[in-house]
Amino acid sequence: LPRIGISPALAILSISVFTIFLIPTFSFAQVQPPILNNISPNFGTQGDTLDVTLNGDRFANTATSSFGAGIVVNSTTFINVKTLKANIKITSGATVGSRNVTVTSGGQTTSPQIFTVNASSTLSVVNQTPNSVTLKAANLMDGHVYRIDIYRSNNQLYTQQDVGSPNILISMSKR
């Protein structure tokens, strides 16, 4: 009777058919493609350097990752067949928006997962007079609260303002 051997744990499908005399009559091997299930975190801000965990299956220790335009992959570290860790640098000029993240392992590439680049936050002076200043905070992450501290020239705290909107104008006058 023919025997069939399958090795899915190695991400290789190997089928060998033998005759009753154990003489191989047919042999076939196919590497199973890697799978990328999710990435965490799945967002970053222009100028950030961060570690991203890539979860999936069938990763080889030679696996590489790609995050698209404006994102430099400094390293992709093999943790195990289900986990990789990528250290990335989002350039300050990276276009804001979504990117496809893929893993290439064993010469095959995964289906993509989405990574989003957010604009970097800014705080700028809109108007300044001897008695007042108006600041503009822009591109703050929605749902977060930021505290803006204003100091006098002698390093004494002048005022604090909590900001919770992505874009806001802050006006302060001399006391």
CSV table of C-alpha atoms in Angstrom, one decimal:
chain,number,residue,atom,x,y,z
A,1,LEU,CA,0.0,0.0,0.0
A,2,PRO,CA,1.2,3.6,-0.7
A,3,ARG,CA,2.2,5.7,2.3
A,4,ILE,CA,1.8,9.5,2.5
A,5,GLY,CA,3.9,11.7,4.9
A,6,ILE,CA,2.9,15.2,5.8
A,7,SER,CA,5.1,17.7,7.8
A,8,PRO,CA,2.9,20.8,8.5
A,9,ALA,CA,4.8,21.7,11.7
A,10,LEU,CA,7.8,22.7,9.6
A,11,ALA,CA,5.5,24.7,7.3
A,12,ILE,CA,6.5,22.3,4.5
A,13,LEU,CA,4.0,20.0,2.9
A,14,SER,CA,5.9,16.9,1.8
A,15,ILE,CA,4.2,14.0,0.1
A,16,SER,CA,6.1,10.9,-0.8
A,17,VAL,CA,4.5,7.8,-2.2
A,18,PHE,CA,6.2,4.5,-1.9
A,19,THR,CA,5.5,1.0,-3.4
A,20,ILE,CA,5.2,-2.1,-1.2
A,21,PHE,CA,8.9,-2.5,-1.6
A,22,LEU,CA,9.6,1.0,-0.1
A,23,ILE,CA,10.8,2.3,-3.5
A,24,PRO,CA,9.7,5.9,-4.0
A,25,THR,CA,7.5,6.3,-7.0
A,26,PHE,CA,6.5,10.0,-6.5
A,27,SER,CA,7.7,12.8,-4.2
A,28,PHE,CA,6.5,16.4,-3.9
A,29,ALA,CA,7.3,19.2,-1.4
A,30,GLN,CA,5.8,22.6,-1.1
A,31,VAL,CA,6.6,25.4,1.4
A,32,GLN,CA,3.5,26.7,3.1
A,33,PRO,CA,3.2,30.5,2.9
A,34,PRO,CA,3.6,32.6,6.1
A,35,ILE,CA,0.6,34.1,7.7
A,36,LEU,CA,0.4,37.6,9.3
A,37,ASN,CA,-2.6,37.9,11.6
A,38,ASN,CA,-2.0,41.2,13.4
A,39,ILE,CA,0.5,43.9,14.3
A,40,SER,CA,0.8,45.8,17.5
A,41,PRO,CA,0.9,48.8,17.7
A,42,ASN,CA,-0.7,49.3,14.3
A,43,PHE,CA,0.0,53.1,14.3
A,44,GLY,CA,2.8,55.5,14.8
A,45,THR,CA,3.6,59.2,14.5
A,46,GLN,CA,6.0,61.0,12.0
A,47,GLY,CA,9.5,61.0,13.5
A,48,ASP,CA,8.8,58.0,15.8
A,49,THR,CA,11.2,55.0,16.3
A,50,LEU,CA,9.3,52.1,17.8
A,51,ASP,CA,9.1,48.3,18.1
A,52,VAL,CA,6.2,46.6,16.4
A,53,THR,CA,5.2,43.0,17.2
A,54,LEU,CA,4.1,40.9,14.2
A,55,ASN,CA,1.9,37.9,15.1
A,56,GLY,CA,1.1,35.1,12.7
A,57,ASP,CA,2.5,31.7,11.8
A,58,ARG,CA,5.2,29.9,9.7
A,59,PHE,CA,7.8,32.6,10.2
A,60,ALA,CA,11.4,31.5,9.5
A,61,ASN,CA,14.4,32.9,11.4
A,62,THR,CA,15.4,34.7,8.1
A,63,ALA,CA,12.0,36.5,7.8
A,64,THR,CA,11.9,40.2,6.9
A,65,SER,CA,9.2,42.8,7.2
A,66,SER,CA,8.1,45.7,5.0
A,67,PHE,CA,6.1,48.8,6.2
A,68,GLY,CA,5.8,50.8,3.0
A,69,ALA,CA,7.0,54.2,1.9
A,70,GLY,CA,8.4,56.6,4.5
A,71,ILE,CA,9.1,53.8,7.1
A,72,VAL,CA,12.6,52.4,7.5
A,73,VAL,CA,12.8,48.9,9.0
A,74,ASN,CA,15.9,48.9,11.2
A,75,SER,CA,15.6,45.2,12.1
A,76,THR,CA,13.3,42.3,12.0
A,77,THR,CA,14.0,39.9,14.9
A,78,PHE,CA,12.8,36.3,14.9
A,79,ILE,CA,11.2,35.4,18.3
A,80,ASN,CA,9.5,32.1,17.3
A,81,VAL,CA,7.5,30.7,14.3
A,82,LYS,CA,4.5,32.8,15.4
A,83,THR,CA,6.2,36.1,16.4
A,84,LEU,CA,8.6,38.6,15.0
A,85,LYS,CA,9.6,42.0,16.4
A,86,ALA,CA,10.3,44.8,14.0
A,87,ASN,CA,12.2,48.0,15.0
A,88,ILE,CA,11.0,50.8,12.6
A,89,LYS,CA,11.7,54.5,12.1
A,90,ILE,CA,8.9,56.6,10.7
A,91,THR,CA,10.5,59.4,8.8
A,92,SER,CA,9.5,63.0,9.6
A,93,GLY,CA,8.4,63.4,6.0
A,94,ALA,CA,6.3,60.2,5.8
A,95,THR,CA,2.9,60.8,4.2
A,96,VAL,CA,0.1,60.6,6.8
A,97,GLY,CA,-2.2,57.6,6.2
A,98,SER,CA,-2.3,53.8,5.9
A,99,ARG,CA,0.4,51.4,4.8
A,100,ASN,CA,0.4,47.7,4.0
A,101,VAL,CA,2.7,45.7,6.3
A,102,THR,CA,3.9,42.3,5.0
A,103,VAL,CA,6.3,39.6,6.1
A,104,THR,CA,8.5,37.7,3.6
A,105,SER,CA,9.6,34.3,4.9
A,106,GLY,CA,10.9,31.3,2.9
A,107,GLY,CA,10.6,33.3,-0.3
A,108,GLN,CA,6.9,33.9,0.2
A,109,THR,CA,5.0,37.0,1.3
A,110,THR,CA,2.0,37.3,3.6
A,111,SER,CA,-1.2,39.1,3.0
A,112,PRO,CA,-1.0,42.6,4.3
A,113,GLN,CA,-2.0,44.1,7.6
A,114,ILE,CA,-2.6,47.9,8.0
A,115,PHE,CA,-0.3,50.3,9.8
A,116,THR,CA,-1.3,54.0,10.0
A,117,VAL,CA,1.1,57.0,10.1
A,118,ASN,CA,-0.3,59.9,12.1
A,119,ALA,CA,0.9,63.5,11.8
A,120,SER,CA,3.3,64.8,14.4
A,121,SER,CA,1.9,67.2,17.0
A,122,THR,CA,2.8,70.8,16.9
A,123,LEU,CA,2.5,73.8,19.2
A,124,SER,CA,3.1,77.2,17.6
A,125,VAL,CA,2.7,80.8,18.5
A,126,VAL,CA,-0.2,82.4,16.4
A,127,ASN,CA,-0.1,85.8,17.9
A,128,GLN,CA,2.1,87.5,20.6
A,129,THR,CA,1.9,90.9,22.1
A,130,PRO,CA,3.6,92.3,25.2
A,131,ASN,CA,0.6,91.4,27.3
A,132,SER,CA,-0.8,88.1,25.7
A,133,VAL,CA,0.1,85.1,23.6
A,134,THR,CA,-2.1,82.8,21.5
A,135,LEU,CA,-0.8,79.3,20.9
A,136,LYS,CA,-2.1,76.7,18.4
A,137,ALA,CA,-1.9,73.0,19.2
A,138,ALA,CA,-2.4,70.9,16.1
A,139,ASN,CA,-2.5,67.2,15.2
A,140,LEU,CA,-2.9,66.0,18.8
A,141,MET,CA,-4.2,62.5,19.0
A,142,ASP,CA,-7.9,62.5,19.5
A,143,GLY,CA,-9.1,61.1,22.8
A,144,HIS,CA,-5.9,62.0,24.7
A,145,VAL,CA,-5.4,64.9,27.1
A,146,TYR,CA,-2.2,66.9,26.9
A,147,ARG,CA,-0.9,69.3,29.5
A,148,ILE,CA,0.9,72.4,28.2
A,149,ASP,CA,3.1,74.1,30.7
A,150,ILE,CA,4.2,77.7,30.1
A,151,TYR,CA,7.2,79.0,32.1
A,152,ARG,CA,8.5,82.5,32.8
A,153,SER,CA,12.0,83.3,31.8
A,154,ASN,CA,13.2,82.5,35.3
A,155,ASN,CA,11.9,79.0,35.0
A,156,GLN,CA,8.9,79.6,37.3
A,157,LEU,CA,5.7,77.9,36.1
A,158,TYR,CA,3.4,80.6,34.7
A,159,THR,CA,0.3,78.5,33.7
A,160,GLN,CA,-0.8,75.0,32.8
A,161,GLN,CA,-3.5,74.2,30.2
A,162,ASP,CA,-5.0,70.8,29.6
A,163,VAL,CA,-5.9,70.2,26.0
A,164,GLY,CA,-8.2,67.5,24.8
A,165,SER,CA,-9.0,68.4,21.2
A,166,PRO,CA,-6.9,67.4,18.2
A,167,ASN,CA,-6.6,71.1,17.2
A,168,ILE,CA,-7.1,74.0,19.6
A,169,LEU,CA,-6.2,77.7,20.1
A,170,ILE,CA,-5.0,78.7,23.6
A,171,SER,CA,-5.0,82.4,24.6
A,172,MET,CA,-3.3,83.7,27.7
A,173,SER,CA,-3.1,87.3,29.0
A,174,LYS,CA,-0.7,88.9,31.4
A,175,ARG,CA,-1.9,88.8,35.0
